[in-house]
Coordinates of C-alpha atoms and ligand atoms in Angstrom, one line a residue:
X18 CA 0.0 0.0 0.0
X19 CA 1.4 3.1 -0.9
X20 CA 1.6 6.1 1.9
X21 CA -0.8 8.1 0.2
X22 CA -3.3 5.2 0.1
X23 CA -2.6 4.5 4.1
X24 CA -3.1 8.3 4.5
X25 CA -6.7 8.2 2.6
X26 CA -7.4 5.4 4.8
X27 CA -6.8 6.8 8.2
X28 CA -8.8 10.0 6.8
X29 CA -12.0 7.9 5.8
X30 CA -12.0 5.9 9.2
X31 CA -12.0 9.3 10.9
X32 CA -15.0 10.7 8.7
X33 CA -16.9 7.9 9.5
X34 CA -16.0 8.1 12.9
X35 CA -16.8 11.8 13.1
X36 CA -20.3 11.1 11.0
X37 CA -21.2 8.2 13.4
X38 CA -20.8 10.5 16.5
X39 CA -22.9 13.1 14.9
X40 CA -25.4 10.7 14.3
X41 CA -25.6 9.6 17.5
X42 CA -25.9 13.4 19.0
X43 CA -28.3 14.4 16.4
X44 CA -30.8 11.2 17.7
X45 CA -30.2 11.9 21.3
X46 CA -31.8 15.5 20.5
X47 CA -34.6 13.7 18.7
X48 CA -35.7 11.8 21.6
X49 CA -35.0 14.2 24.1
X50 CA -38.0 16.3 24.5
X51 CA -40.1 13.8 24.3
X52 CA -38.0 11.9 27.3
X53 CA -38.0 14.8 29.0
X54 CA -41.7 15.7 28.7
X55 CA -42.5 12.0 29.6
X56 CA -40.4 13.1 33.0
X57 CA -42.6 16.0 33.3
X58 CA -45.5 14.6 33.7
X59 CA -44.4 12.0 36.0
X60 CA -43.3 14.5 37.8
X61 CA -46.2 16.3 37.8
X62 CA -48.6 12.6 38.5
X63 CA -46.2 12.5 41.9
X64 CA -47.3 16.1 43.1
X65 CA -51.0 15.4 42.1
X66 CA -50.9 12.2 43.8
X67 CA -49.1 13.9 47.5
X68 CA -50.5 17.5 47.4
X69 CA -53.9 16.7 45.7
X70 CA -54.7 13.3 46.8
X71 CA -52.9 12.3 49.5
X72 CA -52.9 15.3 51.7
X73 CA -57.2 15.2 51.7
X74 CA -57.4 11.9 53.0
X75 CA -57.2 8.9 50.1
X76 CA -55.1 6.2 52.3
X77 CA -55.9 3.3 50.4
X78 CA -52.1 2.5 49.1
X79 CA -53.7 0.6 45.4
X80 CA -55.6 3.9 44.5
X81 CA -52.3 6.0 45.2
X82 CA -50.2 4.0 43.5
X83 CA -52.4 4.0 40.4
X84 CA -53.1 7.6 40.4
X85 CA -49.1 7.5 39.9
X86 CA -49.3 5.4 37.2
X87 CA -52.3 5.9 34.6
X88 CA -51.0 9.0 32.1
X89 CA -54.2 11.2 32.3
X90 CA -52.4 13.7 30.0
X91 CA -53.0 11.4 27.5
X92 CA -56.8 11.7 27.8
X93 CA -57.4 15.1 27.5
X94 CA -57.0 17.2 24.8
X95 CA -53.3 18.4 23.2
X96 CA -54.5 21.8 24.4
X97 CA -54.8 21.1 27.9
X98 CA -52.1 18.9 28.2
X99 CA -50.1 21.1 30.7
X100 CA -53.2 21.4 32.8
X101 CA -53.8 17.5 32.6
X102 CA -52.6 16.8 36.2
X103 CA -54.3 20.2 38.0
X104 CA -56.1 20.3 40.7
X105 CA -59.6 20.8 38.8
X106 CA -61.6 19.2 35.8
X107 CA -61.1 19.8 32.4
X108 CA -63.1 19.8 29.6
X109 CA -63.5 16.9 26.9
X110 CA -65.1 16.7 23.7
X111 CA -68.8 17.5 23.1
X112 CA -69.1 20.1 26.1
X113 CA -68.2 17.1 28.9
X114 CA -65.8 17.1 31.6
X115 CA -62.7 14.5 33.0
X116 CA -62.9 14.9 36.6
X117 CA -60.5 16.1 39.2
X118 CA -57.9 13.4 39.8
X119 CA -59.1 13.7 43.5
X120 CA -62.8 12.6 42.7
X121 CA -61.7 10.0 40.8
X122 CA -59.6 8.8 43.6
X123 CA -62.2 9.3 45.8
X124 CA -64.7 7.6 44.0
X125 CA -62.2 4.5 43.3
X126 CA -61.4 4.4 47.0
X127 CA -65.1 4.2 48.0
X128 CA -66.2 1.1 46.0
X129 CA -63.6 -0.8 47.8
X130 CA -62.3 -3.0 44.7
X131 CA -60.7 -6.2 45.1
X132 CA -58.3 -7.2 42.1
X133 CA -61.5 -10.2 41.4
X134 CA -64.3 -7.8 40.6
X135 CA -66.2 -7.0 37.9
X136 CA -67.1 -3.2 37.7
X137 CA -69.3 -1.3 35.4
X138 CA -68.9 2.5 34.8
X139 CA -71.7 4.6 33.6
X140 CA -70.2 7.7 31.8
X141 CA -67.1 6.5 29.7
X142 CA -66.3 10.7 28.7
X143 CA -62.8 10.0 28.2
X144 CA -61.9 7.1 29.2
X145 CA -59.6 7.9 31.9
X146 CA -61.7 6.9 35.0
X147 CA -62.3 3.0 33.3
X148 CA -58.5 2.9 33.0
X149 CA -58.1 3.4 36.6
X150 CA -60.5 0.8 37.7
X151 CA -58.4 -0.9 34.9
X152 CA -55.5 -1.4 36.6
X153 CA -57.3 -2.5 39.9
X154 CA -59.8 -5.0 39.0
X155 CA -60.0 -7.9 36.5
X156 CA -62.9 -6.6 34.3
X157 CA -64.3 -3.3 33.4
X158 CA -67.7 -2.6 31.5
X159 CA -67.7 0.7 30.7
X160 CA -71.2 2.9 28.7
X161 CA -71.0 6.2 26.8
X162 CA -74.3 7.6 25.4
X163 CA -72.3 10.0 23.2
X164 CA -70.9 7.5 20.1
X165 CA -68.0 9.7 19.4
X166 CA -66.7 9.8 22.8
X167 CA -67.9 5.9 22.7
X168 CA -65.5 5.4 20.2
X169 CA -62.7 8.0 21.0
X170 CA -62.5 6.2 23.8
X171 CA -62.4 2.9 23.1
X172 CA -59.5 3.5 20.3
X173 CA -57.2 5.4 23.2
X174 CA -57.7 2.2 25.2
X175 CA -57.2 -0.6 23.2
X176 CA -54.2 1.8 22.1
X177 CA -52.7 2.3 26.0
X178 CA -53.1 -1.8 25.7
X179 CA -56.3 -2.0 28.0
X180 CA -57.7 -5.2 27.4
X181 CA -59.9 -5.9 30.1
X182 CA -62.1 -2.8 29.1
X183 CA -65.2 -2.9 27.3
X184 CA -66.9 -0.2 25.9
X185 CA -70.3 0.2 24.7
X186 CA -72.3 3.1 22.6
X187 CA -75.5 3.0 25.1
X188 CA -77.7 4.8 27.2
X189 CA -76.1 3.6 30.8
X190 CA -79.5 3.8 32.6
X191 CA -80.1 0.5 32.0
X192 CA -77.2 -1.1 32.9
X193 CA -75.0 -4.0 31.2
X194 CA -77.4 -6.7 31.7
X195 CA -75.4 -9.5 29.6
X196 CA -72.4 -8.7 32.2
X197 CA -74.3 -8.5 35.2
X198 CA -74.4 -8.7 38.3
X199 CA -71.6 -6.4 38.8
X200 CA -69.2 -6.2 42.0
X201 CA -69.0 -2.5 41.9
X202 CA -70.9 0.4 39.7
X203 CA -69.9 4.0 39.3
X204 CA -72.2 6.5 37.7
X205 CA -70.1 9.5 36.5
X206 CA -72.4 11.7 35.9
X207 CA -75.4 13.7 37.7
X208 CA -78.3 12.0 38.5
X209 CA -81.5 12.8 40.4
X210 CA -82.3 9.3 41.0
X211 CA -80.9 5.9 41.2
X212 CA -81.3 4.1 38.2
X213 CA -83.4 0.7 39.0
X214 CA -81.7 -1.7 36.6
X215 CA -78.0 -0.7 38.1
X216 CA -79.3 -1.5 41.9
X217 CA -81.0 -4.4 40.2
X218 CA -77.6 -5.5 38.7
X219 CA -75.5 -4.9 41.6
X220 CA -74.4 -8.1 43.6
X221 CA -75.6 -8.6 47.5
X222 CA -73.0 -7.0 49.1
X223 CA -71.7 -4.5 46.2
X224 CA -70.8 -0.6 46.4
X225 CA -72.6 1.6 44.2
X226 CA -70.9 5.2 43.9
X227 CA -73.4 7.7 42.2
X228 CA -73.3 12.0 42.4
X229 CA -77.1 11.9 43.4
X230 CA -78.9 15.3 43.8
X231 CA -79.6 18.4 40.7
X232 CA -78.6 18.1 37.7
X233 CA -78.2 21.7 37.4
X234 CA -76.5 22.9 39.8
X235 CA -74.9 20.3 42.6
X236 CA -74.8 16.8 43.9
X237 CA -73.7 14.6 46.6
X238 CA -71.3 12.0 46.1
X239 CA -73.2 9.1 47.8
X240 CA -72.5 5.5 48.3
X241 CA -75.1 2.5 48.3
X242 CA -74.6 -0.9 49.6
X243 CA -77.0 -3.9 48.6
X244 CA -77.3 -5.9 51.8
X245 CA -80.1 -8.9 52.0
X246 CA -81.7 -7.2 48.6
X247 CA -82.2 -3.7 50.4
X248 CA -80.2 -0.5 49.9
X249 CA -78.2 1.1 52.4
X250 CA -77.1 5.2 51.1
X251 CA -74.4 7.0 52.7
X252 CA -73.7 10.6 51.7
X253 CA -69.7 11.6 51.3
X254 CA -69.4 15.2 50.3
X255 CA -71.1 17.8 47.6
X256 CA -69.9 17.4 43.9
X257 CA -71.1 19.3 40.4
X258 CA -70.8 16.7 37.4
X259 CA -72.6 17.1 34.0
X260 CA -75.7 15.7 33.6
X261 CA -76.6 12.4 32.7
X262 CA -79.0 12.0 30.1
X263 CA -81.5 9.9 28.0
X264 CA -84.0 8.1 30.1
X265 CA -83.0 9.4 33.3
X266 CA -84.5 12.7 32.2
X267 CA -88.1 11.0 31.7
X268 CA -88.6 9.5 34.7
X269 CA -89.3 11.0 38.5
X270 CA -87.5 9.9 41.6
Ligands
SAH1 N1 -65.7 9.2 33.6 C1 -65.4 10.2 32.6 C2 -66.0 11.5 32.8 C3 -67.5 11.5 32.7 S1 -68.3 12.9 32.1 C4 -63.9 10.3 32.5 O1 -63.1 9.6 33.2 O2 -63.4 11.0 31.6 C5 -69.9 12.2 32.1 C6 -70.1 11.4 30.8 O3 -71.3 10.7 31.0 C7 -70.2 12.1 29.5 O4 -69.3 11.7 28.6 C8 -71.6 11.9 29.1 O5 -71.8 11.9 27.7 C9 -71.9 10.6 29.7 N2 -73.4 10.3 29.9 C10 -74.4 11.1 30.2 N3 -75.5 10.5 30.3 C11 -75.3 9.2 30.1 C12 -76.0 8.0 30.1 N4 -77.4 8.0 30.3 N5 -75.4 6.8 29.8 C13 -74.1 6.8 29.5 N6 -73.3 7.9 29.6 C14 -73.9 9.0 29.8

């Protein structure tokens, strides 16, 4: 080999050497806002969970620890992405709300899940309260009256890899019947009366949480245990969710 060849050489190994590096540097900078925004928000979940959660009285160690976990940024919209772990609702498509992390804690804490039960949840919205019961019971049946959240819904789930979700397009008054009888039910929007056919699928011995009062203006979170057939109501604290609809609206109390 002559010197100039062994001269060429060295110089090629030390462009591809310098092109490899900046390679690498270049990539690093491609994935690091999205690393670092994915830190954010963690970072943000661990305040909400301690300042917002915590600190008013949610003890149960489960519900902490999959507040912590479940990315509720990804269920609201790119706009309010910043706001997704405040200490307030937000609003989702079609002029309807994602609670505040705190209700949803406190309504998770208060039907007492065990990893075995069934749960249905009247009032998909976004989806973000199913995935928390998600991650704490075996199955979740979840109804949306409004088909585009239905299905909005249902694609960010299967997408997050939920598969122990099912969602239906339906009016939730009725219940799940095909699924029933439920260990737990949640009811996550206002309602001025108990809907039969969910105390009707509830198991002896299962939690019903429901914000029961105006549909206008407030409710009351309140909790209903089916012992021997009968109900048993206890009221937790005041609450203002949207109102349910469909056949709730014909009916009286
Ligand atoms: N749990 C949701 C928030 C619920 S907002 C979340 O985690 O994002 C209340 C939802 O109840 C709305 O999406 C509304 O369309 C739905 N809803 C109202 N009436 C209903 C009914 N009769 N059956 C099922 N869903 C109903």
């Amino acid at each position: 080999m002559s010197s100039m060849a062994r001269l060429n050489k060295g110089r090629n190994y030390k462009a591809i050497k310098w092109i490899t590096l900046s390679i690498m540097i270049f990539a690093s900078f491609l994935f690091l806002p999205v690393a670092s925004a994915s830190d954010r928000y963690e970072r943000e979940r661990l305040r909400m969970v301690e300042k917002d959660i915590k600190a008013r009285g949610i003890s149960d160690e489960r519900v902490l620890s999959v507040m912590a976990k479940v990315p509720r940024h990804l269920f609201v919209d790119r706009r309010y992405r910043s706001q997704a772990y405040a200490d307030h609702p937000l609003p989702i498509d079609e002029g309807q709300t994602i609670s505040q992390p705190y209700i949803v804690a406190l309504m998770t804490e208060l039907l007492r899940l065990k990893p075995t039960d069934r749960v249905l949840e009247i009032g998909t919205g976004s989806g973000y309260q199913a995935a928390v019961l998600a991650e704490m019971v075996m199955e979740v049946y979840t109804i949306e009256i409004r088909e585009r959240l239905a299905r909005k819904a249902r694609r960010l789930l299967e997408k997050l890899g939920y598969k122990n979700i099912k969602v239906k397009h339906a009016d939730g008054y009725f219940g799940w019947k095909e699924y029933a009888p439920f260990d737990a039910i949640i009811v996550t929007a206002a309602a001025n009366h108990i809907p039969p056919p969910l105390v009707k699928q509830l198991k002896e011995g299962g939690r019903l949480v429901i914000p029961l009062g105006s549909t206008v203006f407030y409710q009351i979170l309140t909790v209903v245990t089916k012992k021997d057939g009968k109900i048993i109501a206890k009221q937790i604290a005041p609450v203002a969710f949207v109102p349910m609809v469909g056949e709730i609206t014909k009916r009286k109390d």
